[in-house]
Amino acid sequence: MNVLIYAGSEALQTSVAHSLRSMRSILLPQYSIQTITTQTLNTQPWKASCALFVLPQCHKSLPPTSSAAIRDYVEAGGSLLGLGAGAICSERELTGAVNISKNLLVGFLDRPTGTYVYITHGKDKELIDSSVSLQVSDGESLEGISGRGSGEFFGFDIEKDRSVLARFSDGDAKGSIAGLKRDIGLGRIAVWASNIEVPLTRDASTVLSSATTARETTDEEKRRLQLLRLTLLSLSLKLPSTEEPHVSRPLPQFLTSNPSKPYIVSKIADLVADPSPGSQLSIFKDDNDTFHFHNSAESNDLLKRARQSTDVSEDPSKWQPKHIILCSISLPDRDRTPLFDLQAYYESLSSARKAQGCPEVPDAWGCGEAFLYGEAVTSTQTMIDKYVELDHLEIFSLSTFPASKLVFVQYLFALAVVEACRDEAVLGKWGEQARLKWPNDIYAVVDGERKKIGCGLNVLNAAPIFSLAQLLSPEERKSLTLENTVSHILARFEKMWDEFIKERGSFDSFMNLYLIRWLHSLVH
């Protein structure tokens, strides 16, 4: 499921950026957090897979079509979080000149009570550099929260269907509502007048008084995140465990190969370093990133420094350089690749390739026999996308291919995924529930309901993200592994790819199978 953060021109981009970081720090890997543009909001079917819509602080009204899309989403059962905003509760609909004068962003009708609830915006085009203190509903106080936005709440003091999340505890606004949650029909909204998306550790001097120590800042930041967690829980989100913090910045990656073909890594290094020999490969720059290459003996110190680093910028564009460890002699120790057993993967891949009849060519290698392991990376293709992939998620990318035939590659790979799901080493008979939706989405049909698994393929994700594991009983899930899943997909794809190339990019020989596996087909 997605958490979508509105990033249209009406939103303050600083608030958008802070919202992204705060949501990711709390909700990964349970949800996929991403921004949504005005165009996508108005034209794409985003609502069905959206668990939460975040409205950062805005400085002007949304287009009517955007407001209507958000209203329909919430009233049909969706959840919305408004930041740096205000709200109005009214027994009458606000229209016309009143709509403009009140700076309305989006309005809702709570049909059970016949009450209208509106979220409002201010005029500030940047976040105000000020701080406020809050009295949280559990009695705790929280100091140094960024700003008050331009938010005020009207008509809620005697309104019985709202829950106050916090009140201001200082200044002219002392005692007034700082944040509230209210059900809207089947859906729900939470609105904060302050900017609780802004971390307290970004620059203590701009948020806290000089008397506040760094330790106190850290404690306040933990309480800010806890308040945000409680807000998200009130909006019916399922939060991941806080026992194992999610890595939100890239770690060094291991370039490995099938142990039976140790020459692969050296050949790849030669290709990257060309015209210099791969043994001299140290630094490589492309348009987006700088890569530093290391031998496997350096891996322990590299990983230790990366995991313990506390001075990494919050801006993903500054996550440079990227580090790649060349494992040309042996695979890295298991404790250095905790999310993926490379030895088990290569063993499974060898068996899967043999079962598919994939050829063994001297001094060459098959699909998946070179593997780049990254516990946390910033993208799946050019490393420019500013997000970190979810744990338990496998994403695949391909090199360039003739444009006229490129469209068929996505069909081919999706077909390989669905076929691999039917393998006994993956889902066996339960794999029959895996189907294709044009052009390359992977779905499962469970009790007549369609559930998207994606491609990237969600393998072991816990709810609410649907995955292959949820097609199996708790006992059967023990045999499902990322290593077997990925190896069987790649072996299937290699076999299909070879045939695809022999037929000069024609999809004709795969069309019947594609239609059989099509979600809308009645043929199983």
Short mmCIF file of C-alpha atoms in Angstrom, two decimals:
data_model
loop_
_atom_site.label_atom_id
_atom_site.label_comp_id
_atom_site.label_asym_id
_atom_site.label_seq_id
_atom_site.Cartn_x
_atom_site.Cartn_y
_atom_site.Cartn_z
CA MET A 1 0.00 0.00 0.00
CA ASN A 2 1.11 3.57 -0.72
CA VAL A 3 1.46 6.67 1.42
CA LEU A 4 1.14 9.55 -1.02
CA ILE A 5 2.46 13.02 -0.24
CA TYR A 6 1.03 15.83 -2.34
CA ALA A 7 3.80 17.76 -4.13
CA GLY A 8 1.86 20.13 -6.39
CA SER A 9 2.80 23.80 -6.75
CA GLU A 10 0.36 24.73 -3.97
CA ALA A 11 2.43 22.81 -1.41
CA LEU A 12 5.49 24.24 0.31
CA GLN A 13 8.29 22.04 -0.99
CA THR A 14 10.18 22.23 2.30
CA SER A 15 7.13 20.76 4.01
CA VAL A 16 6.95 18.09 1.29
CA ALA A 17 10.60 17.13 1.85
CA HIS A 18 10.21 16.93 5.64
CA SER A 19 7.01 14.92 5.24
CA LEU A 20 8.80 12.39 3.04
CA ARG A 21 11.61 11.93 5.54
CA SER A 22 9.34 11.67 8.57
CA MET A 23 6.95 9.23 6.90
CA ARG A 24 9.83 7.07 5.71
CA SER A 25 11.48 7.03 9.12
CA ILE A 26 8.26 5.71 10.69
CA LEU A 27 6.49 3.68 7.99
CA LEU A 28 9.20 1.90 5.99
CA PRO A 29 9.19 -0.96 5.18
CA GLN A 30 5.48 -1.38 5.87
CA TYR A 31 4.37 1.12 3.23
CA SER A 32 5.73 2.60 0.04
CA ILE A 33 6.13 6.37 0.55
CA GLN A 34 6.16 8.61 -2.49
CA THR A 35 5.07 12.00 -3.74
CA ILE A 36 2.12 12.54 -6.04
CA THR A 37 1.82 15.37 -8.57
CA THR A 38 -1.30 17.31 -9.48
CA GLN A 39 -1.49 15.57 -12.84
CA THR A 40 -1.26 12.10 -11.32
CA LEU A 41 -3.78 13.05 -8.65
CA ASN A 42 -6.30 14.10 -11.28
CA THR A 43 -5.72 11.46 -13.96
CA GLN A 44 -4.44 8.22 -12.42
CA PRO A 45 -6.26 5.53 -10.36
CA TRP A 46 -4.27 6.10 -7.16
CA LYS A 47 -7.05 5.71 -4.60
CA ALA A 48 -7.35 1.91 -4.42
CA SER A 49 -3.73 1.43 -3.32
CA CYS A 50 -3.48 4.52 -1.10
CA ALA A 51 -3.40 3.90 2.67
CA LEU A 52 -2.79 7.57 3.54
CA PHE A 53 -2.86 10.87 1.66
CA VAL A 54 -0.58 13.52 3.18
CA LEU A 55 -1.33 17.18 2.51
CA PRO A 56 1.78 19.22 3.42
CA GLN A 57 1.48 22.91 4.28
CA CYS A 58 -0.01 24.78 1.31
CA HIS A 59 -0.02 28.49 0.46
CA LYS A 60 -2.96 28.54 -1.95
CA SER A 61 -6.08 26.58 -2.85
CA LEU A 62 -6.02 23.36 -4.85
CA PRO A 63 -7.62 23.06 -8.31
CA PRO A 64 -11.28 22.01 -7.98
CA THR A 65 -10.59 18.66 -9.64
CA SER A 66 -7.84 17.92 -7.10
CA SER A 67 -10.02 18.90 -4.14
CA ALA A 68 -12.81 16.70 -5.47
CA ALA A 69 -10.49 13.71 -5.89
CA ILE A 70 -9.21 14.03 -2.31
CA ARG A 71 -12.77 14.51 -0.97
CA ASP A 72 -14.04 11.42 -2.75
CA TYR A 73 -11.09 9.38 -1.49
CA VAL A 74 -11.68 10.31 2.16
CA GLU A 75 -15.46 10.06 2.11
CA ALA A 76 -15.16 6.57 0.58
CA GLY A 77 -12.99 5.35 3.47
CA GLY A 78 -9.53 6.90 2.97
CA SER A 79 -7.24 8.55 5.51
CA LEU A 80 -5.77 12.05 5.23
CA LEU A 81 -3.12 13.90 7.23
CA GLY A 82 -2.97 17.70 6.93
CA LEU A 83 0.14 19.57 8.10
CA GLY A 84 0.60 23.27 8.84
CA ALA A 85 -3.12 23.69 8.18
CA GLY A 86 -6.33 24.73 9.88
CA ALA A 87 -9.88 23.42 9.82
CA ILE A 88 -13.47 24.60 10.01
CA CYS A 89 -16.46 22.62 11.23
CA SER A 90 -19.79 23.97 9.98
CA GLU A 91 -23.41 22.92 9.87
CA ARG A 92 -23.70 24.58 6.45
CA GLU A 93 -21.79 24.20 3.23
CA LEU A 94 -19.32 27.01 2.57
CA THR A 95 -19.43 28.11 -1.06
CA GLY A 96 -18.72 31.04 -3.34
CA ALA A 97 -17.06 34.09 -1.80
CA VAL A 98 -16.95 32.41 1.60
CA ASN A 99 -14.93 29.59 0.08
CA ILE A 100 -12.30 32.04 -1.17
CA SER A 101 -12.20 34.22 1.95
CA LYS A 102 -11.71 31.24 4.24
CA ASN A 103 -8.76 29.86 2.19
CA LEU A 104 -10.36 26.45 1.83
CA LEU A 105 -8.21 23.59 0.55
CA VAL A 106 -10.67 20.70 0.55
CA GLY A 107 -14.09 20.14 2.10
CA PHE A 108 -15.87 17.00 3.28
CA LEU A 109 -19.41 16.08 4.17
CA ASP A 110 -19.75 13.77 7.15
CA ARG A 111 -23.03 12.20 6.07
CA PRO A 112 -23.89 10.48 9.38
CA THR A 113 -23.97 13.86 11.18
CA GLY A 114 -24.70 16.16 8.23
CA THR A 115 -21.64 18.23 9.22
CA TYR A 116 -19.23 19.92 6.81
CA VAL A 117 -15.52 19.86 7.64
CA TYR A 118 -13.01 21.97 5.71
CA ILE A 119 -9.21 22.02 5.74
CA THR A 120 -7.78 25.51 5.29
CA HIS A 121 -4.43 26.93 4.15
CA GLY A 122 -2.40 30.04 4.93
CA LYS A 123 -0.54 32.44 2.67
CA ASP A 124 3.05 31.83 3.76
CA LYS A 125 5.22 30.63 0.87
CA GLU A 126 7.84 29.13 3.15
CA LEU A 127 7.92 27.57 6.59
CA ILE A 128 8.08 30.19 9.36
CA ASP A 129 11.20 29.87 11.48
CA SER A 130 9.58 29.70 14.91
CA SER A 131 8.75 27.11 17.54
CA VAL A 132 5.81 26.28 19.78
CA SER A 133 5.13 24.10 22.81
CA LEU A 134 2.36 21.50 22.86
CA GLN A 135 0.37 19.79 25.57
CA VAL A 136 -0.33 16.32 24.22
CA SER A 137 -3.58 14.52 25.05
CA ASP A 138 -1.75 12.03 27.29
CA GLY A 139 -0.51 14.89 29.48
CA GLU A 140 3.03 14.99 28.10
CA SER A 141 4.50 18.32 27.04
CA LEU A 142 6.50 18.74 23.84
CA GLU A 143 8.68 21.77 23.19
CA GLY A 144 10.37 23.13 20.10
CA ILE A 145 7.85 21.95 17.50
CA SER A 146 8.28 23.92 14.32
CA GLY A 147 5.93 26.81 13.71
CA ARG A 148 2.22 27.07 13.79
CA GLY A 149 1.75 27.17 10.06
CA SER A 150 -1.22 29.41 9.48
CA GLY A 151 -3.60 26.97 11.05
CA GLU A 152 -6.53 27.70 13.30
CA PHE A 153 -9.51 25.55 14.18
CA PHE A 154 -13.04 26.92 14.20
CA GLY A 155 -16.20 25.20 15.36
CA PHE A 156 -14.50 22.22 17.01
CA ASP A 157 -14.41 23.25 20.68
CA ILE A 158 -17.89 21.92 21.38
CA GLU A 159 -17.88 19.40 18.53
CA LYS A 160 -18.29 15.92 19.99
CA ASP A 161 -17.11 13.88 17.01
CA ARG A 162 -13.53 15.09 17.09
CA SER A 163 -10.51 13.92 19.11
CA VAL A 164 -7.99 16.54 20.20
CA LEU A 165 -4.44 15.29 19.66
CA ALA A 166 -2.71 18.25 21.34
CA ARG A 167 -3.20 21.86 22.41
CA PHE A 168 -0.82 24.80 22.36
CA SER A 169 0.71 25.38 25.79
CA ASP A 170 2.34 28.78 25.33
CA GLY A 171 1.90 32.20 23.72
CA ASP A 172 -1.32 33.81 22.57
CA ALA A 173 -2.68 30.47 21.36
CA LYS A 174 -2.29 28.77 24.75
CA GLY A 175 -5.12 26.28 25.29
CA SER A 176 -6.33 26.28 21.68
CA ILE A 177 -6.31 23.17 19.50
CA ALA A 178 -2.99 22.34 17.84
CA GLY A 179 -4.02 19.05 16.24
CA LEU A 180 -7.17 16.98 15.95
CA LYS A 181 -8.56 13.85 14.39
CA ARG A 182 -12.10 13.42 13.06
CA ASP A 183 -13.97 10.66 11.26
CA ILE A 184 -15.53 11.64 7.94
CA GLY A 185 -18.15 9.09 6.91
CA LEU A 186 -16.20 5.91 6.22
CA GLY A 187 -12.88 7.79 6.25
CA ARG A 188 -10.90 9.91 8.67
CA ILE A 189 -8.69 13.00 8.77
CA ALA A 190 -6.06 14.36 11.15
CA VAL A 191 -5.00 18.00 10.90
CA TRP A 192 -2.06 19.71 12.60
CA ALA A 193 -1.73 23.48 12.79
CA SER A 194 1.96 23.08 13.66
CA ASN A 195 4.55 21.46 11.42
CA ILE A 196 5.15 18.21 13.24
CA GLU A 197 6.73 16.83 10.08
CA VAL A 198 9.83 18.99 10.69
CA PRO A 199 12.55 17.19 12.71
CA LEU A 200 13.97 18.85 15.81
CA THR A 201 17.50 17.66 15.05
CA ARG A 202 17.96 19.39 11.70
CA ASP A 203 19.43 22.52 13.31
CA ALA A 204 18.78 23.00 16.98
CA SER A 205 19.66 26.70 16.91
CA THR A 206 16.73 27.52 14.65
CA VAL A 207 14.16 25.58 16.62
CA LEU A 208 15.17 25.45 20.24
CA SER A 209 16.40 27.98 22.73
CA SER A 210 20.12 28.09 23.42
CA ALA A 211 19.45 26.62 26.87
CA THR A 212 18.26 23.33 25.37
CA THR A 213 21.01 20.73 25.25
CA ALA A 214 21.70 18.30 22.44
CA ARG A 215 20.48 15.45 24.65
CA GLU A 216 17.21 17.27 25.28
CA THR A 217 16.89 17.87 21.56
CA THR A 218 17.19 14.13 20.93
CA ASP A 219 14.60 13.38 23.59
CA GLU A 220 12.20 15.93 22.13
CA GLU A 221 12.76 14.50 18.65
CA LYS A 222 11.83 11.04 19.92
CA ARG A 223 8.64 12.48 21.40
CA ARG A 224 7.87 14.28 18.13
CA LEU A 225 8.15 11.01 16.23
CA GLN A 226 6.04 9.26 18.85
CA LEU A 227 3.34 11.93 18.48
CA LEU A 228 3.43 11.42 14.73
CA ARG A 229 3.17 7.65 15.23
CA LEU A 230 0.11 8.09 17.44
CA THR A 231 -1.42 10.33 14.78
CA LEU A 232 -0.84 7.68 12.11
CA LEU A 233 -2.31 4.98 14.34
CA SER A 234 -5.42 7.12 14.79
CA LEU A 235 -5.69 7.14 10.98
CA SER A 236 -5.78 3.30 10.95
CA LEU A 237 -2.26 2.74 9.65
CA LYS A 238 -0.34 -0.34 10.76
CA LEU A 239 3.09 0.66 11.97
CA PRO A 240 6.18 -1.53 11.61
CA SER A 241 8.06 -2.70 14.67
CA THR A 242 10.44 -0.15 16.16
CA GLU A 243 12.75 -2.87 17.46
CA GLU A 244 14.80 -2.99 14.26
CA PRO A 245 15.18 0.50 12.73
CA HIS A 246 14.86 0.57 8.96
CA VAL A 247 17.99 1.64 7.11
CA SER A 248 17.07 4.85 5.32
CA ARG A 249 20.39 5.58 3.67
CA PRO A 250 22.42 3.51 1.19
CA LEU A 251 25.01 1.02 2.45
CA PRO A 252 27.99 -0.43 0.55
CA GLN A 253 26.99 -3.00 -2.05
CA PHE A 254 28.59 -6.34 -2.87
CA LEU A 255 29.21 -7.33 -6.50
CA THR A 256 29.26 -11.13 -6.47
CA SER A 257 29.16 -14.06 -8.88
CA ASN A 258 28.35 -17.74 -8.97
CA PRO A 259 31.20 -19.36 -6.98
CA SER A 260 31.72 -21.81 -9.84
CA LYS A 261 32.48 -18.86 -12.14
CA PRO A 262 34.86 -16.60 -10.20
CA TYR A 263 35.98 -14.81 -13.37
CA ILE A 264 32.66 -12.94 -13.70
CA VAL A 265 33.40 -10.11 -11.25
CA SER A 266 36.82 -9.48 -12.81
CA LYS A 267 35.28 -9.32 -16.29
CA ILE A 268 32.67 -6.82 -15.11
CA ALA A 269 35.41 -4.70 -13.54
CA ASP A 270 37.30 -4.78 -16.85
CA LEU A 271 34.21 -3.55 -18.72
CA VAL A 272 33.62 -0.70 -16.26
CA ALA A 273 37.27 0.36 -16.18
CA ASP A 274 37.82 0.08 -19.96
CA PRO A 275 40.27 1.02 -21.47
CA SER A 276 42.17 0.52 -18.19
CA PRO A 277 42.33 -2.97 -16.66
CA GLY A 278 39.75 -3.83 -14.02
CA SER A 279 42.51 -4.33 -11.44
CA GLN A 280 42.97 -0.55 -11.49
CA LEU A 281 39.29 0.24 -11.01
CA SER A 282 38.96 2.66 -8.11
CA ILE A 283 36.51 5.45 -8.97
CA PHE A 284 33.81 5.63 -11.61
CA LYS A 285 31.56 8.62 -12.29
CA ASP A 286 28.37 8.79 -14.31
CA ASP A 287 25.83 11.58 -14.75
CA ASN A 288 24.17 10.85 -11.43
CA ASP A 289 26.62 9.23 -9.05
CA THR A 290 30.19 8.64 -8.05
CA PHE A 291 31.12 5.02 -7.30
CA HIS A 292 34.12 3.94 -5.26
CA PHE A 293 35.25 0.35 -5.73
CA HIS A 294 36.90 -1.72 -2.99
CA ASN A 295 38.25 -5.22 -2.53
CA SER A 296 36.48 -7.61 -0.18
CA ALA A 297 39.07 -7.16 2.58
CA GLU A 298 37.76 -3.61 3.12
CA SER A 299 34.12 -4.66 3.54
CA ASN A 300 34.03 -4.97 7.31
CA ASP A 301 35.34 -1.45 7.98
CA LEU A 302 33.18 0.05 5.22
CA LEU A 303 29.97 -1.48 6.58
CA LYS A 304 30.84 -0.56 10.16
CA ARG A 305 31.43 3.08 9.27
CA ALA A 306 28.27 3.26 7.14
CA ARG A 307 26.04 1.76 9.85
CA GLN A 308 27.46 3.98 12.57
CA SER A 309 27.44 7.20 10.55
CA THR A 310 25.44 9.95 12.19
CA ASP A 311 26.43 12.88 10.00
CA VAL A 312 24.84 11.79 6.71
CA SER A 313 22.79 14.48 5.00
CA GLU A 314 19.02 14.13 4.89
CA ASP A 315 19.24 15.06 1.19
CA PRO A 316 19.56 11.86 -0.93
CA SER A 317 21.35 13.81 -3.69
CA LYS A 318 24.26 14.20 -1.27
CA TRP A 319 24.58 10.48 -0.54
CA GLN A 320 27.88 10.33 -2.37
CA PRO A 321 30.02 8.47 -3.11
CA LYS A 322 28.39 5.06 -3.47
CA HIS A 323 30.60 2.14 -2.44
CA ILE A 324 30.82 -1.18 -4.28
CA ILE A 325 32.81 -4.10 -2.90
CA LEU A 326 34.21 -6.45 -5.56
CA CYS A 327 33.95 -10.07 -4.38
CA SER A 328 36.08 -11.72 -7.07
CA ILE A 329 37.48 -14.55 -4.95
CA SER A 330 34.68 -15.66 -2.63
CA LEU A 331 31.23 -14.66 -1.43
CA PRO A 332 31.00 -12.24 1.51
CA ASP A 333 30.41 -13.70 4.97
CA ARG A 334 26.72 -14.33 5.69
CA ASP A 335 26.58 -11.71 8.47
CA ARG A 336 27.52 -9.02 5.94
CA THR A 337 24.51 -9.81 3.72
CA PRO A 338 21.83 -10.38 6.39
CA LEU A 339 18.84 -9.95 4.09
CA PHE A 340 19.89 -12.43 1.43
CA ASP A 341 21.76 -15.75 1.54
CA LEU A 342 23.99 -15.53 -1.53
CA GLN A 343 25.27 -19.11 -1.24
CA ALA A 344 21.73 -20.50 -1.11
CA TYR A 345 20.73 -18.24 -4.00
CA TYR A 346 23.51 -19.41 -6.31
CA GLU A 347 22.85 -23.05 -5.46
CA SER A 348 19.16 -22.58 -6.22
CA LEU A 349 19.97 -20.68 -9.42
CA SER A 350 22.22 -23.46 -10.69
CA SER A 351 19.46 -26.03 -10.13
CA ALA A 352 16.80 -23.79 -11.69
CA ARG A 353 18.92 -23.04 -14.77
CA LYS A 354 19.61 -26.75 -15.24
CA ALA A 355 15.90 -27.56 -14.95
CA GLN A 356 15.10 -24.93 -17.57
CA GLY A 357 17.81 -26.21 -19.92
CA CYS A 358 19.75 -22.95 -19.88
CA PRO A 359 23.04 -23.34 -21.78
CA GLU A 360 26.49 -23.28 -20.17
CA VAL A 361 28.84 -21.22 -22.35
CA PRO A 362 32.59 -21.11 -21.55
CA ASP A 363 33.82 -17.74 -20.22
CA ALA A 364 30.27 -16.37 -20.21
CA TRP A 365 27.49 -16.36 -17.66
CA GLY A 366 23.75 -16.73 -17.44
CA CYS A 367 21.05 -14.45 -16.12
CA GLY A 368 21.53 -13.86 -12.40
CA GLU A 369 25.00 -15.37 -12.16
CA ALA A 370 26.32 -11.89 -11.42
CA PHE A 371 24.47 -10.40 -8.46
CA LEU A 372 24.76 -6.97 -6.82
CA TYR A 373 23.61 -7.14 -3.19
CA GLY A 374 22.60 -3.90 -1.52
CA GLU A 375 20.97 -3.90 1.91
CA ALA A 376 19.75 -0.38 1.18
CA VAL A 377 20.13 1.45 -2.13
CA THR A 378 18.83 4.67 -3.57
CA SER A 379 17.43 3.31 -6.81
CA THR A 380 17.05 0.27 -9.01
CA GLN A 381 18.34 1.58 -12.31
CA THR A 382 20.48 4.76 -12.50
CA MET A 383 20.53 5.28 -8.72
CA ILE A 384 18.94 8.69 -9.19
CA ASP A 385 15.47 8.00 -7.77
CA LYS A 386 15.34 9.42 -4.25
CA TYR A 387 13.97 6.50 -2.33
CA VAL A 388 15.22 3.46 -0.49
CA GLU A 389 13.74 0.11 -1.51
CA LEU A 390 11.57 -1.86 0.89
CA ASP A 391 12.97 -4.89 2.69
CA HIS A 392 11.70 -8.21 1.28
CA LEU A 393 11.17 -6.65 -2.16
CA GLU A 394 12.90 -7.78 -5.33
CA ILE A 395 13.26 -5.30 -8.22
CA PHE A 396 14.77 -6.07 -11.60
CA SER A 397 16.20 -3.90 -14.35
CA LEU A 398 17.47 -4.60 -17.87
CA SER A 399 20.05 -3.01 -20.10
CA THR A 400 19.05 -0.97 -23.14
CA PHE A 401 17.17 -2.79 -25.89
CA PRO A 402 15.98 -1.70 -29.37
CA ALA A 403 13.14 0.76 -28.86
CA SER A 404 10.79 -0.96 -31.27
CA LYS A 405 10.98 -4.21 -29.25
CA LEU A 406 11.41 -2.74 -25.77
CA VAL A 407 7.69 -2.84 -25.03
CA PHE A 408 7.73 -6.65 -25.16
CA VAL A 409 10.48 -7.01 -22.55
CA GLN A 410 8.15 -5.95 -19.73
CA TYR A 411 5.56 -8.49 -20.87
CA LEU A 412 8.21 -11.19 -21.07
CA PHE A 413 9.60 -10.56 -17.62
CA ALA A 414 6.17 -10.36 -16.00
CA LEU A 415 5.33 -13.69 -17.63
CA ALA A 416 8.54 -15.18 -16.20
CA VAL A 417 7.52 -13.99 -12.72
CA VAL A 418 4.08 -15.57 -12.95
CA GLU A 419 5.49 -18.83 -14.28
CA ALA A 420 8.12 -18.95 -11.54
CA CYS A 421 5.41 -18.53 -8.90
CA ARG A 422 3.98 -21.87 -10.06
CA ASP A 423 7.27 -23.68 -9.42
CA GLU A 424 7.29 -26.10 -6.48
CA ALA A 425 10.28 -24.27 -5.00
CA VAL A 426 8.27 -21.04 -4.82
CA LEU A 427 4.48 -21.38 -4.36
CA GLY A 428 3.66 -24.69 -6.00
CA LYS A 429 -0.10 -25.13 -6.47
CA TRP A 430 -0.80 -21.81 -4.77
CA GLY A 431 1.09 -20.13 -7.59
CA GLU A 432 -1.96 -20.64 -9.79
CA GLN A 433 -3.42 -17.58 -8.06
CA ALA A 434 -0.67 -15.38 -9.55
CA ARG A 435 -1.93 -13.60 -12.65
CA LEU A 436 -0.95 -10.83 -15.06
CA LYS A 437 -2.67 -7.51 -15.50
CA TRP A 438 -1.68 -5.63 -18.61
CA PRO A 439 1.00 -4.59 -19.17
CA ASN A 440 3.23 -6.00 -16.42
CA ASP A 441 1.54 -5.86 -13.02
CA ILE A 442 1.41 -9.06 -10.98
CA TYR A 443 -1.81 -9.79 -9.11
CA ALA A 444 -3.15 -12.62 -6.99
CA VAL A 445 -6.79 -13.66 -7.04
CA VAL A 446 -7.78 -14.51 -3.46
CA ASP A 447 -11.39 -15.50 -2.75
CA GLY A 448 -12.44 -13.64 -5.87
CA GLU A 449 -10.61 -10.47 -4.81
CA ARG A 450 -7.72 -9.07 -6.84
CA LYS A 451 -4.63 -8.12 -4.81
CA LYS A 452 -1.65 -6.43 -6.41
CA ILE A 453 1.74 -8.01 -5.75
CA GLY A 454 3.65 -5.72 -8.14
CA CYS A 455 6.79 -6.13 -10.23
CA GLY A 456 9.01 -5.42 -8.20
CA LEU A 457 7.64 -8.49 -6.57
CA ASN A 458 6.56 -8.45 -2.96
CA VAL A 459 7.72 -11.78 -1.56
CA LEU A 460 7.82 -11.78 2.24
CA ASN A 461 6.23 -8.44 3.14
CA ALA A 462 3.86 -8.37 6.08
CA ALA A 463 0.39 -6.82 5.81
CA PRO A 464 -0.77 -4.31 4.73
CA ILE A 465 1.55 -4.79 1.75
CA PHE A 466 0.27 -7.87 -0.05
CA SER A 467 2.92 -10.44 -0.91
CA LEU A 468 3.42 -14.02 -2.03
CA ALA A 469 3.80 -15.11 1.60
CA GLN A 470 0.19 -14.21 2.29
CA LEU A 471 -0.99 -16.79 -0.25
CA LEU A 472 0.42 -19.53 2.00
CA SER A 473 -0.44 -20.89 5.42
CA PRO A 474 1.90 -19.94 8.31
CA GLU A 475 3.51 -23.37 8.09
CA GLU A 476 3.99 -23.22 4.32
CA ARG A 477 5.56 -19.76 4.53
CA LYS A 478 8.62 -21.27 6.21
CA SER A 479 9.71 -22.79 2.89
CA LEU A 480 9.24 -19.58 0.86
CA THR A 481 12.51 -17.68 0.45
CA LEU A 482 13.73 -14.69 -1.49
CA GLU A 483 16.65 -16.74 -2.75
CA ASN A 484 14.50 -19.47 -4.35
CA THR A 485 12.01 -16.96 -5.70
CA VAL A 486 14.59 -14.76 -7.40
CA SER A 487 16.61 -17.68 -8.81
CA HIS A 488 13.58 -19.36 -10.38
CA ILE A 489 12.34 -16.09 -11.87
CA LEU A 490 15.72 -15.39 -13.47
CA ALA A 491 16.09 -18.93 -14.79
CA ARG A 492 12.62 -18.75 -16.37
CA PHE A 493 13.42 -15.35 -17.82
CA GLU A 494 16.75 -16.50 -19.26
CA LYS A 495 15.02 -19.35 -21.08
CA MET A 496 12.33 -17.01 -22.45
CA TRP A 497 14.90 -14.35 -23.31
CA ASP A 498 16.97 -16.75 -25.40
CA GLU A 499 13.88 -17.71 -27.40
CA PHE A 500 12.87 -14.05 -27.70
CA ILE A 501 16.29 -13.17 -29.13
CA LYS A 502 16.28 -16.13 -31.55
CA GLU A 503 12.92 -14.91 -32.86
CA ARG A 504 14.36 -11.40 -33.31
CA GLY A 505 12.21 -9.76 -30.69
CA SER A 506 8.91 -11.35 -31.67
CA PHE A 507 6.41 -11.97 -28.85
CA ASP A 508 4.25 -14.30 -30.97
CA SER A 509 5.39 -17.54 -29.36
CA PHE A 510 4.55 -16.20 -25.88
CA MET A 511 1.19 -14.64 -26.69
CA ASN A 512 -0.98 -17.68 -25.88
CA LEU A 513 0.64 -18.20 -22.48
CA TYR A 514 0.40 -14.48 -21.71
CA LEU A 515 -3.34 -14.53 -22.42
CA ILE A 516 -3.83 -17.67 -20.31
CA ARG A 517 -2.11 -15.98 -17.36
CA TRP A 518 -3.99 -12.73 -17.98
CA LEU A 519 -6.05 -11.59 -15.00
CA HIS A 520 -9.21 -11.28 -17.08
CA SER A 521 -8.89 -14.74 -18.61
CA LEU A 522 -11.17 -17.54 -17.43
CA VAL A 523 -8.55 -20.10 -18.40
CA HIS A 524 -6.26 -21.31 -15.60
#
